[in-house]
Tab-separated table of C-alpha atoms and ligand atoms in Angstrom:
chain	number	residue	atom	x	y	z
A	116	MET	CA	4.567	-73.691	10.706
A	117	ASN	CA	5.202	-77.420	11.106
A	118	TYR	CA	7.200	-79.149	13.807
A	119	LEU	CA	9.527	-82.135	13.498
A	120	SER	CA	11.225	-84.509	15.931
A	121	THR	CA	14.975	-84.287	16.504
A	122	ARG	CA	15.149	-88.080	16.090
A	123	GLY	CA	13.814	-88.144	12.547
A	124	HIS	CA	10.197	-89.352	12.915
A	125	PRO	CA	8.506	-88.706	9.525
A	126	ASP	CA	5.373	-87.045	10.977
A	127	ARG	CA	4.982	-83.284	10.962
A	128	LYS	CA	2.764	-81.618	13.570
A	129	ARG	CA	1.190	-78.266	14.168
A	130	PHE	CA	1.575	-76.123	17.249
A	131	CYS	CA	-1.605	-77.099	19.120
A	132	GLU	CA	-0.852	-80.806	18.649
A	133	ILE	CA	2.573	-80.573	20.250
A	134	LEU	CA	1.283	-78.092	22.848
A	135	LEU	CA	-0.444	-80.953	24.652
A	136	GLU	CA	2.101	-83.637	23.883
A	137	GLY	CA	5.640	-83.357	25.331
A	138	LEU	CA	8.143	-85.776	23.786
A	139	ALA	CA	7.720	-86.904	20.182
A	140	PRO	CA	6.662	-90.559	19.659
A	141	ASP	CA	10.270	-91.541	18.858
A	142	GLY	CA	11.577	-90.001	22.084
A	143	GLY	CA	12.874	-86.891	20.315
A	144	LEU	CA	12.103	-83.245	21.010
A	145	TYR	CA	10.013	-81.032	18.777
A	146	LEU	CA	11.510	-78.138	16.859
A	147	PRO	CA	10.092	-75.919	14.126
A	148	GLU	CA	11.034	-77.034	10.611
A	149	THR	CA	12.698	-73.653	10.097
A	150	TYR	CA	13.413	-70.589	12.220
A	151	PRO	CA	11.432	-67.576	10.963
A	152	GLN	CA	13.778	-64.724	10.119
A	153	VAL	CA	13.399	-61.264	11.599
A	154	ASP	CA	14.960	-58.372	9.662
A	155	THR	CA	16.103	-54.953	10.881
A	156	ALA	CA	12.869	-53.253	9.790
A	157	THR	CA	10.847	-55.716	11.862
A	158	LEU	CA	13.143	-55.248	14.855
A	159	ALA	CA	12.672	-51.488	14.554
A	160	ARG	CA	8.902	-51.917	14.487
A	161	TRP	CA	8.873	-54.298	17.464
A	162	ARG	CA	11.104	-52.084	19.591
A	163	ALA	CA	8.254	-49.815	20.656
A	164	LEU	CA	5.724	-52.546	21.429
A	165	PRO	CA	4.426	-53.309	24.908
A	166	TYR	CA	5.501	-56.771	26.103
A	167	ALA	CA	2.161	-58.515	25.451
A	168	GLU	CA	2.103	-57.269	21.868
A	169	LEU	CA	5.721	-58.236	21.306
A	170	ALA	CA	4.842	-61.697	22.580
A	171	PHE	CA	1.921	-61.850	20.141
A	172	GLU	CA	4.150	-60.892	17.189
A	173	ILE	CA	6.776	-63.526	18.010
A	174	LEU	CA	4.286	-66.276	18.864
A	175	SER	CA	2.375	-65.593	15.620
A	176	LEU	CA	5.429	-66.657	13.631
A	177	TYR	CA	5.246	-70.117	15.216
A	178	ILE	CA	1.519	-70.598	15.844
A	179	ASP	CA	-0.842	-70.695	12.864
A	180	ASP	CA	-3.592	-72.874	14.309
A	181	ILE	CA	-5.004	-70.364	16.816
A	182	PRO	CA	-6.936	-67.440	15.295
A	183	PRO	CA	-4.871	-64.231	15.701
A	184	VAL	CA	-7.578	-62.439	17.710
A	185	ASP	CA	-7.608	-65.301	20.214
A	186	LEU	CA	-3.821	-65.489	20.444
A	187	LYS	CA	-3.644	-61.756	20.971
A	188	ALA	CA	-6.209	-61.986	23.780
A	189	ILE	CA	-4.261	-64.824	25.430
A	190	CYS	CA	-1.043	-62.748	25.372
A	191	ALA	CA	-2.843	-59.681	26.719
A	192	LYS	CA	-4.416	-61.692	29.542
A	193	THR	CA	-1.063	-63.302	30.458
A	194	TYR	CA	1.455	-60.465	30.479
A	195	THR	CA	-0.106	-57.846	32.744
A	196	ALA	CA	1.409	-55.474	35.278
A	197	GLU	CA	-0.908	-57.025	37.905
A	198	VAL	CA	0.675	-60.468	37.461
A	199	PHE	CA	4.289	-59.416	36.773
A	200	GLY	CA	4.603	-56.290	38.891
A	201	THR	CA	5.630	-53.693	36.281
A	202	GLU	CA	4.461	-52.307	32.931
A	203	GLU	CA	7.763	-53.433	31.355
A	204	ILE	CA	7.124	-56.997	32.616
A	205	VAL	CA	10.908	-57.723	32.368
A	206	PRO	CA	12.588	-54.446	33.412
A	207	LEU	CA	16.313	-54.111	32.753
A	208	ARG	CA	18.681	-52.305	35.096
A	209	GLU	CA	22.336	-51.466	34.640
A	210	LEU	CA	24.358	-52.874	37.504
A	211	GLU	CA	27.719	-51.531	36.460
A	212	ASP	CA	29.251	-50.315	33.235
A	213	GLY	CA	28.096	-52.716	30.517
A	214	VAL	CA	26.548	-55.306	32.869
A	215	TYR	CA	22.763	-55.467	33.113
A	216	LEU	CA	20.270	-57.521	35.093
A	217	GLU	CA	17.043	-58.451	33.307
A	218	ALA	CA	14.351	-59.065	35.945
A	219	LEU	CA	12.378	-62.174	35.045
A	220	SER	CA	11.299	-63.103	38.544
A	221	ASN	CA	8.468	-60.840	39.544
A	222	GLY	CA	5.655	-63.230	38.640
A	223	PRO	CA	3.463	-65.201	41.087
A	224	THR	CA	6.208	-67.635	42.269
A	225	LEU	CA	9.210	-65.287	42.104
A	226	ALA	CA	11.212	-67.244	39.510
A	227	PHE	CA	11.577	-66.796	35.759
A	228	LYS	CA	9.577	-69.953	35.055
A	229	ASP	CA	6.384	-67.928	35.551
A	230	MET	CA	7.196	-66.119	32.298
A	231	ALA	CA	6.439	-69.260	30.291
A	232	MET	CA	4.143	-71.108	32.629
A	233	GLN	CA	1.554	-68.361	32.964
A	234	LEU	CA	1.213	-68.383	29.167
A	235	LEU	CA	1.058	-72.175	29.099
A	236	GLY	CA	-1.802	-72.200	31.630
A	237	ASN	CA	-3.862	-69.917	29.431
A	238	LEU	CA	-2.962	-71.800	26.231
A	239	PHE	CA	-3.915	-75.125	27.831
A	240	GLU	CA	-7.254	-73.846	29.092
A	241	TYR	CA	-8.033	-72.360	25.670
A	242	GLU	CA	-7.104	-75.458	23.666
A	243	LEU	CA	-8.747	-77.957	26.028
A	244	ALA	CA	-12.003	-75.988	25.982
A	245	ARG	CA	-11.859	-75.857	22.177
A	246	ARG	CA	-11.491	-79.646	22.019
A	247	GLY	CA	-13.791	-80.438	24.923
A	248	ALA	CA	-10.878	-82.435	26.339
A	249	GLU	CA	-9.016	-82.940	29.611
A	250	LEU	CA	-5.312	-83.175	30.392
A	251	ASN	CA	-3.308	-84.612	33.269
A	252	ILE	CA	-0.014	-82.846	33.573
A	253	LEU	CA	2.861	-84.918	34.902
A	254	GLY	CA	5.942	-82.950	35.834
A	255	ALA	CA	9.277	-83.148	37.605
A	256	THR	CA	10.689	-80.262	39.557
A	257	SER	CA	13.662	-79.419	41.696
A	258	GLY	CA	11.662	-76.452	42.910
A	259	ASP	CA	10.835	-73.619	40.592
A	260	THR	CA	9.099	-75.475	37.740
A	261	GLY	CA	6.667	-77.139	40.080
A	262	SER	CA	5.468	-74.043	41.825
A	263	ALA	CA	5.300	-72.064	38.574
A	264	ALA	CA	3.222	-74.847	36.963
A	265	GLU	CA	0.913	-75.200	39.929
A	266	TYR	CA	0.262	-71.455	40.222
A	267	ALA	CA	-0.385	-71.313	36.461
A	268	MET	CA	-2.792	-74.298	36.430
A	269	ARG	CA	-4.587	-74.014	39.775
A	270	GLY	CA	-8.320	-73.840	39.277
A	271	LYS	CA	-8.000	-74.106	35.473
A	272	LYS	CA	-10.771	-76.125	33.826
A	273	GLY	CA	-9.855	-79.456	32.223
A	274	VAL	CA	-6.390	-79.648	33.829
A	275	ARG	CA	-4.955	-81.701	36.703
A	276	VAL	CA	-1.326	-81.383	37.826
A	277	PHE	CA	0.740	-84.296	39.201
A	278	MET	CA	4.055	-82.779	40.236
A	279	THR	CA	6.950	-84.954	41.396
A	280	SER	CA	9.811	-83.428	43.389
A	281	PRO	CA	12.837	-84.894	45.222
A	282	ASP	CA	11.775	-85.388	48.836
A	283	GLY	CA	13.441	-82.923	51.205
A	284	ARG	CA	15.641	-81.278	48.571
A	285	MET	CA	13.735	-78.077	47.934
A	286	SER	CA	14.113	-74.977	50.075
A	287	PRO	CA	11.481	-74.636	52.838
A	288	PHE	CA	10.039	-71.631	51.015
A	289	GLN	CA	9.710	-73.567	47.746
A	290	GLN	CA	8.128	-76.524	49.523
A	291	ALA	CA	5.669	-74.264	51.269
A	292	GLN	CA	4.755	-72.487	48.034
A	293	MET	CA	3.789	-75.793	46.416
A	294	PHE	CA	2.521	-77.918	49.254
A	295	SER	CA	0.290	-75.212	50.710
A	296	LEU	CA	-1.902	-75.125	47.596
A	297	GLN	CA	-5.220	-76.719	48.483
A	298	ASP	CA	-6.720	-76.688	44.988
A	299	GLU	CA	-8.332	-79.985	44.101
A	300	ASN	CA	-6.666	-80.183	40.674
A	301	ILE	CA	-3.138	-79.919	42.155
A	302	HIS	CA	-1.290	-83.068	43.375
A	303	ASN	CA	2.161	-82.877	44.989
A	304	ILE	CA	4.219	-86.118	44.932
A	305	ALA	CA	7.469	-86.196	46.944
A	306	ILE	CA	9.802	-88.869	45.498
A	307	THR	CA	12.478	-90.586	47.598
A	308	GLY	CA	15.414	-89.674	45.338
A	309	VAL	CA	17.014	-86.797	43.442
A	310	PHE	CA	15.626	-84.594	40.696
A	311	ASP	CA	16.864	-86.883	37.930
A	312	ASP	CA	14.867	-89.764	39.400
A	313	CYS	CA	11.786	-87.564	39.051
A	314	GLN	CA	12.729	-86.685	35.503
A	315	ASP	CA	13.274	-90.378	34.664
A	316	ILE	CA	9.830	-91.225	36.037
A	317	VAL	CA	8.219	-88.582	33.832
A	318	LYS	CA	10.084	-89.988	30.816
A	319	ALA	CA	9.152	-93.593	31.675
A	320	VAL	CA	5.461	-92.751	32.063
A	321	SER	CA	5.476	-90.686	28.848
A	322	ASN	CA	7.131	-93.564	26.972
A	323	ASP	CA	4.312	-95.913	28.021
A	324	LEU	CA	2.103	-94.883	25.111
A	325	GLY	CA	-0.887	-96.941	26.280
A	326	PHE	CA	-0.920	-95.303	29.706
A	327	LYS	CA	-0.189	-91.904	28.231
A	328	ARG	CA	-3.187	-92.142	25.910
A	329	LYS	CA	-5.574	-93.652	28.453
A	330	TYR	CA	-4.842	-91.020	31.089
A	331	ARG	CA	-4.239	-88.146	28.658
A	332	ILE	CA	-0.788	-87.397	30.110
A	333	GLY	CA	0.874	-84.141	29.153
A	334	THR	CA	3.897	-82.315	30.431
A	335	VAL	CA	4.981	-78.855	31.434
A	336	ASN	CA	8.676	-79.616	31.738
A	337	SER	CA	11.045	-77.458	29.796
A	338	ILE	CA	10.955	-79.959	26.906
A	339	ASN	CA	7.552	-78.448	26.070
A	340	TRP	CA	8.075	-76.309	22.976
A	341	ALA	CA	5.465	-73.727	24.000
A	342	ARG	CA	7.462	-72.920	27.125
A	343	LEU	CA	10.625	-72.458	25.186
A	344	LEU	CA	8.809	-70.256	22.708
A	345	ALA	CA	7.421	-68.032	25.473
A	346	GLN	CA	10.986	-67.543	26.720
A	347	VAL	CA	12.209	-66.362	23.328
A	348	VAL	CA	10.195	-63.164	23.861
A	349	TYR	CA	12.242	-61.804	26.757
A	350	TYR	CA	15.494	-62.048	24.803
A	351	PHE	CA	13.972	-59.591	22.347
A	352	ALA	CA	12.639	-57.404	25.187
A	353	GLY	CA	16.042	-57.464	26.906
A	354	TYR	CA	17.804	-56.618	23.664
A	355	PHE	CA	15.538	-53.613	23.026
A	356	GLN	CA	16.105	-52.245	26.518
A	357	ALA	CA	19.895	-52.677	26.361
A	358	THR	CA	20.254	-50.934	22.983
A	359	ALA	CA	19.175	-47.560	21.720
A	360	GLY	CA	17.827	-48.249	18.255
A	361	ASN	CA	21.016	-49.306	16.468
A	362	ASP	CA	21.666	-52.908	15.466
A	363	LYS	CA	24.567	-53.368	17.849
A	364	PRO	CA	24.944	-56.836	19.315
A	365	VAL	CA	24.237	-57.771	22.909
A	366	SER	CA	25.377	-60.826	24.883
A	367	PHE	CA	23.352	-62.796	27.408
A	368	THR	CA	24.414	-64.891	30.367
A	369	VAL	CA	21.977	-67.559	31.446
A	370	PRO	CA	22.056	-69.531	34.729
A	371	SER	CA	21.447	-72.990	33.283
A	372	GLY	CA	20.274	-76.441	34.283
A	373	ASN	CA	18.055	-78.199	31.760
A	374	PHE	CA	19.220	-75.865	28.978
A	375	GLY	CA	15.661	-74.603	28.373
A	376	ASN	CA	16.247	-70.932	29.088
A	377	VAL	CA	19.471	-70.626	27.093
A	378	CYS	CA	17.976	-72.722	24.274
A	379	ALA	CA	15.335	-69.992	23.908
A	380	GLY	CA	18.250	-67.563	23.502
A	381	HIS	CA	19.643	-69.835	20.810
A	382	VAL	CA	16.273	-69.724	19.005
A	383	ALA	CA	16.169	-65.911	19.261
A	384	ARG	CA	19.683	-65.772	17.815
A	385	MET	CA	18.733	-68.163	14.974
A	386	MET	CA	15.835	-65.817	14.142
A	387	GLY	CA	18.330	-63.034	13.584
A	388	LEU	CA	18.295	-61.167	16.913
A	389	PRO	CA	21.796	-59.640	17.154
A	390	ILE	CA	23.128	-61.741	20.018
A	391	GLN	CA	26.911	-61.971	20.091
A	392	THR	CA	27.484	-64.516	22.845
A	393	LEU	CA	25.286	-66.833	24.886
A	394	VAL	CA	27.110	-67.644	28.111
A	395	VAL	CA	25.912	-70.863	29.757
A	396	ALA	CA	26.470	-70.510	33.516
A	397	THR	CA	26.525	-73.683	35.617
A	398	ASN	CA	27.203	-74.531	39.252
A	399	GLU	CA	29.242	-77.517	40.508
A	400	ASN	CA	26.985	-79.697	38.337
A	401	ASP	CA	28.932	-78.714	35.289
A	402	VAL	CA	27.948	-81.152	32.497
A	403	LEU	CA	27.180	-78.240	30.201
A	404	ASP	CA	30.313	-76.244	31.009
A	405	GLU	CA	32.342	-79.402	30.404
A	406	PHE	CA	30.741	-79.849	26.979
A	407	PHE	CA	31.384	-76.283	25.850
A	408	ARG	CA	34.999	-76.479	27.061
A	409	THR	CA	35.871	-79.952	25.764
A	410	GLY	CA	33.269	-81.260	23.303
A	411	ILE	CA	32.527	-84.167	25.623
A	412	TYR	CA	29.002	-84.524	26.976
A	413	ARG	CA	29.108	-86.851	29.945
A	414	VAL	CA	25.923	-87.241	31.953
A	415	ARG	CA	26.205	-87.968	35.657
A	416	GLY	CA	24.363	-90.515	37.746
A	417	ALA	CA	22.313	-89.687	40.825
A	418	VAL	CA	25.268	-90.260	43.177
A	419	ASP	CA	27.439	-87.796	41.235
A	420	THR	CA	24.816	-85.082	41.269
A	421	HIS	CA	25.848	-82.501	43.841
A	422	GLU	CA	23.328	-80.891	46.114
A	423	THR	CA	24.269	-77.219	45.801
A	424	SER	CA	23.137	-73.808	46.974
A	425	SER	CA	21.778	-73.085	43.478
A	426	PRO	CA	19.520	-76.152	43.504
A	427	SER	CA	17.448	-75.321	40.418
A	428	MET	CA	20.620	-75.957	38.422
A	429	ASP	CA	21.425	-79.313	40.097
A	430	ILE	CA	21.046	-81.286	36.918
A	431	SER	CA	23.190	-84.110	35.628
A	432	LYS	CA	21.716	-84.350	32.143
A	433	ALA	CA	20.134	-81.392	30.420
A	434	SER	CA	16.800	-82.360	28.879
A	435	ASN	CA	16.762	-79.584	26.250
A	436	PHE	CA	20.358	-80.011	25.151
A	437	GLU	CA	19.290	-82.376	22.355
A	438	ARG	CA	17.565	-79.452	20.610
A	439	PHE	CA	20.773	-77.462	20.352
A	440	VAL	CA	22.881	-80.468	19.356
A	441	PHE	CA	20.387	-81.177	16.540
A	442	ASP	CA	21.179	-77.740	15.083
A	443	LEU	CA	24.882	-78.201	15.852
A	444	VAL	CA	25.113	-81.408	13.770
A	445	GLY	CA	23.322	-79.727	10.860
A	446	ARG	CA	19.900	-81.221	11.732
A	447	ASP	CA	21.145	-84.690	10.823
A	448	ALA	CA	18.701	-86.964	12.696
A	449	THR	CA	20.804	-90.077	12.079
A	450	LYS	CA	23.828	-88.480	13.677
A	451	LEU	CA	21.653	-87.130	16.491
A	452	ARG	CA	20.323	-90.625	17.228
A	453	GLN	CA	23.859	-92.015	17.210
A	454	LEU	CA	24.801	-89.481	19.922
A	455	PHE	CA	21.693	-89.462	22.115
A	456	VAL	CA	20.353	-92.987	21.729
A	457	GLU	CA	23.440	-95.126	21.072
A	458	ASP	CA	26.419	-93.319	22.624
A	459	LEU	CA	24.551	-91.932	25.631
A	460	GLY	CA	22.636	-95.188	26.031
A	461	LEU	CA	25.765	-97.367	25.928
A	462	ASN	CA	28.453	-95.186	27.537
A	463	GLY	CA	26.572	-92.388	29.257
A	464	SER	CA	28.530	-89.912	27.143
A	465	PHE	CA	29.351	-88.747	23.653
A	466	ASP	CA	32.456	-87.095	22.340
A	467	LEU	CA	32.405	-84.402	19.666
A	468	SER	CA	35.873	-83.055	20.502
A	469	ALA	CA	37.341	-84.258	17.192
A	470	ASP	CA	34.213	-83.453	15.171
A	471	PRO	CA	34.283	-80.270	13.091
A	472	ALA	CA	30.760	-79.571	14.406
A	473	PHE	CA	32.095	-78.898	17.909
A	474	LYS	CA	34.009	-75.794	16.820
A	475	GLN	CA	30.735	-74.412	15.478
A	476	ALA	CA	29.258	-74.258	18.985
A	477	ALA	CA	31.406	-71.212	19.711
A	478	GLU	CA	32.178	-69.907	16.245
A	479	ARG	CA	28.823	-70.155	14.517
A	480	PHE	CA	26.363	-70.423	17.417
A	481	GLY	CA	28.089	-68.044	19.839
A	482	PHE	CA	28.181	-70.296	22.902
A	483	LYS	CA	30.562	-69.877	25.838
A	484	SER	CA	30.311	-71.204	29.363
A	485	GLY	CA	31.364	-70.762	32.972
A	486	ARG	CA	31.143	-72.576	36.284
A	487	SER	CA	30.702	-71.457	39.897
A	488	THR	CA	31.159	-73.023	43.282
A	489	HIS	CA	29.408	-72.338	46.569
A	490	ALA	CA	32.276	-70.032	47.598
A	491	ASP	CA	31.965	-68.078	44.313
A	492	ARG	CA	28.239	-67.729	44.882
A	493	LEU	CA	28.673	-66.302	48.383
A	494	ALA	CA	31.418	-63.936	47.188
A	495	THR	CA	29.262	-62.665	44.312
A	496	ILE	CA	26.230	-62.134	46.563
A	497	ARG	CA	28.389	-60.157	49.048
A	498	ASP	CA	30.131	-58.142	46.361
A	499	THR	CA	26.864	-57.247	44.616
A	500	GLU	CA	25.283	-56.156	47.881
A	501	LYS	CA	28.315	-54.112	48.885
A	502	ARG	CA	28.976	-52.321	45.625
A	503	PHE	CA	25.462	-51.936	44.225
A	504	ALA	CA	23.161	-52.354	47.248
A	505	THR	CA	21.443	-55.113	45.276
A	506	LEU	CA	20.523	-58.578	46.516
A	507	VAL	CA	20.762	-61.407	43.990
A	508	ASP	CA	19.699	-65.008	44.423
A	509	PRO	CA	22.321	-67.809	44.198
A	510	HIS	CA	21.429	-68.751	40.586
A	511	THR	CA	21.672	-65.177	39.370
A	512	ALA	CA	24.993	-64.970	41.256
A	513	ASP	CA	26.271	-67.939	39.224
A	514	GLY	CA	25.262	-65.972	36.137
A	515	LEU	CA	27.012	-62.787	37.239
A	516	LYS	CA	30.260	-64.599	37.880
A	517	ALA	CA	30.276	-66.292	34.457
A	518	ALA	CA	29.222	-63.028	32.781
A	519	ARG	CA	32.189	-61.093	34.202
A	520	GLU	CA	34.574	-63.698	32.789
A	521	GLN	CA	33.214	-63.116	29.278
A	522	LEU	CA	32.834	-59.328	29.124
A	523	VAL	CA	33.802	-57.662	25.848
A	524	PRO	CA	34.178	-53.857	25.877
A	525	GLY	CA	31.339	-52.168	23.997
A	526	VAL	CA	29.033	-55.203	24.041
A	527	PRO	CA	26.310	-54.963	26.682
A	528	MET	CA	26.121	-58.133	28.801
A	529	VAL	CA	22.612	-58.956	29.998
A	530	VAL	CA	22.459	-61.389	32.906
A	531	LEU	CA	19.086	-63.078	33.289
A	532	GLU	CA	17.844	-62.837	36.871
A	533	THR	CA	16.190	-66.212	37.318
A	534	ALA	CA	14.781	-65.975	40.875
A	535	LEU	CA	14.299	-63.559	43.747
A	536	PRO	CA	16.600	-63.978	46.781
A	537	ILE	CA	13.754	-64.799	49.197
A	538	LYS	CA	13.315	-68.193	47.519
A	539	PHE	CA	16.817	-69.142	48.718
A	540	ALA	CA	16.954	-67.293	52.011
A	541	ALA	CA	19.366	-69.698	53.766
A	542	THR	CA	22.179	-68.937	51.305
A	543	LEU	CA	21.521	-65.203	51.538
A	544	VAL	CA	21.740	-65.450	55.326
A	545	GLU	CA	24.994	-67.390	55.003
A	546	ALA	CA	26.454	-64.726	52.706
A	547	LEU	CA	25.141	-61.574	54.374
A	548	GLY	CA	23.888	-62.501	57.815
A	549	GLN	CA	20.427	-61.211	57.005
A	550	GLU	CA	17.130	-62.463	55.578
A	551	PRO	CA	16.098	-60.977	52.248
A	552	GLU	CA	12.847	-59.060	52.207
A	553	ARG	CA	9.746	-61.217	51.840
A	554	PRO	CA	6.779	-60.020	49.761
A	555	LYS	CA	3.681	-59.622	51.953
A	556	LYS	CA	1.645	-62.299	50.207
A	557	PHE	CA	4.190	-64.952	51.238
A	558	GLU	CA	4.359	-64.140	54.946
A	559	GLY	CA	4.005	-67.235	57.128
A	560	ILE	CA	3.489	-69.726	54.282
A	561	GLU	CA	5.787	-72.318	55.900
A	562	ALA	CA	3.215	-72.758	58.679
A	563	LEU	CA	0.252	-73.466	56.367
A	564	PRO	CA	-1.212	-77.002	56.113
A	565	LYS	CA	0.562	-79.145	53.484
A	566	ARG	CA	-0.970	-81.290	50.736
A	567	VAL	CA	1.585	-83.889	49.548
A	568	VAL	CA	2.055	-87.689	49.210
A	569	LYS	CA	5.396	-89.501	49.444
A	570	LEU	CA	6.217	-92.234	46.872
A	571	PRO	CA	9.324	-94.329	46.041
A	572	ALA	CA	11.396	-93.551	42.904
A	573	ASP	CA	9.336	-95.969	40.831
A	574	ALA	CA	7.336	-95.122	37.716
A	575	GLU	CA	4.772	-97.851	38.488
A	576	ALA	CA	3.953	-96.327	41.869
A	577	VAL	CA	3.420	-92.944	40.245
A	578	LYS	CA	1.223	-94.475	37.525
A	579	ALA	CA	-0.908	-96.151	40.174
A	580	TYR	CA	-1.334	-92.864	42.028
A	581	ILE	CA	-2.378	-91.059	38.852
A	582	ALA	CA	-4.870	-93.803	37.938
A	583	GLU	CA	-6.382	-93.597	41.405
A	584	ASN	CA	-6.807	-89.844	41.246
A	585	CYS	CA	-8.369	-89.568	37.782
A	586	ASP	CA	-12.021	-90.402	37.749
B	649	PLP	C1	14.923	-73.527	36.272
B	649	PLP	C2	15.912	-72.581	36.804
B	649	PLP	C3	17.178	-72.458	36.215
B	649	PLP	C4	17.629	-73.335	35.072
B	649	PLP	O1	16.916	-73.083	33.881
B	649	PLP	P1	16.957	-74.143	32.679
B	649	PLP	O2	15.940	-73.647	31.723
B	649	PLP	O3	16.591	-75.474	33.270
B	649	PLP	O4	18.342	-74.156	32.133
B	649	PLP	C5	18.043	-71.506	36.730
B	649	PLP	N1	17.704	-70.730	37.791
B	649	PLP	C6	16.496	-70.832	38.381
B	649	PLP	C7	16.187	-69.966	39.551
B	649	PLP	C8	15.556	-71.757	37.913
B	649	PLP	O5	14.361	-71.857	38.503
């Protein structure tokens, strides 16, 4: 399997090259040249597999430069009941008739990002050892990515993590999870700004090819193809649990920010998994909902980015969206560059409303969308507690609300549970007047000593810090 850049660079790469790379040299995102197709016989065979073996089967279709025995061992080591809490790894439960919750948040940091990041940690360690190389991971997080990356990479040989986050904008629990890590290879950098400033810094540093090469900079942001690929697996696992051996379609609702999670659903659907609808759920930061309603993609600036009670979705431009639009415009790299380099660069927006391609988003690719507000979130959390004695976190609540608006009788709707409520305790207290239960291993973490430096929203300052801390 070879990988290409959405912006038309002529080079083709293999999996382990892009594993350590991030953005393509032309600023594009990597995608496989084709999507491997999965037929009904294969689906039937995969249905009975334990999660780690299912992951191996799917990953094998995209990774041909790791020997199968090694890849199988990496999957087996990653997806264990010890790390993810259950044998199913992503257990599905029916909430009400036709509406399911797929639990993706029982890993080490209690958010779905562990599903991909734990695999990435093991892949990185394997590949770096094989090359005798080192990697400095530079990331941006509004909370969940950072902790998932740090817990996946802590103590791993050959890897350092430099994680930027918007100063003071994460929940106290999220801050404590990250800043309390004392591992020498983990560096927390609090940036005076919002999440998009952090994301811009990562892009600026990655675009400085000299610096990137000298300091062996890599990324773990959701633009990393390996992360997206790891997420494809739980769409299959969710599908198998929601169906009973027939080929009936299932829909998914995905609380979305950077469009990484739902893009994995798009990939699963392109492979032939019978997904009817992919519902993109957003909060007040509704760039994606606006696009799927109108065909206009209009990124917001820092001042127009709302600070909401589902903060992991507080995103004003969605870094993975370019992957989907590439497929939407028929993989025409010239057209893609017109939209993402010229139109976005000049006007901060592009408009596909009059383009025949836009209709395809719903008709051919199955996308729908929804939007929630803080009041919706509180109402959904209360309603779910009252009727089903189940606590959901604010992001999952955004998903549930959008899912209910798109229900079709006879088509199971799987809502991806993207975090556990304890990560966002303040909103749960506001909705219900009570603290969600806290797993034992996280008791008292807010009081632990913190390891963090504060820097301005300036790529040069971050580069200097990295240079200083790489010997
Ligand atoms: C990261 C995150 C999201 C958004 O996922 P994307 O892949 O960026 O669309 C939603 N909910 C939670 C809890 C998250 O951590």
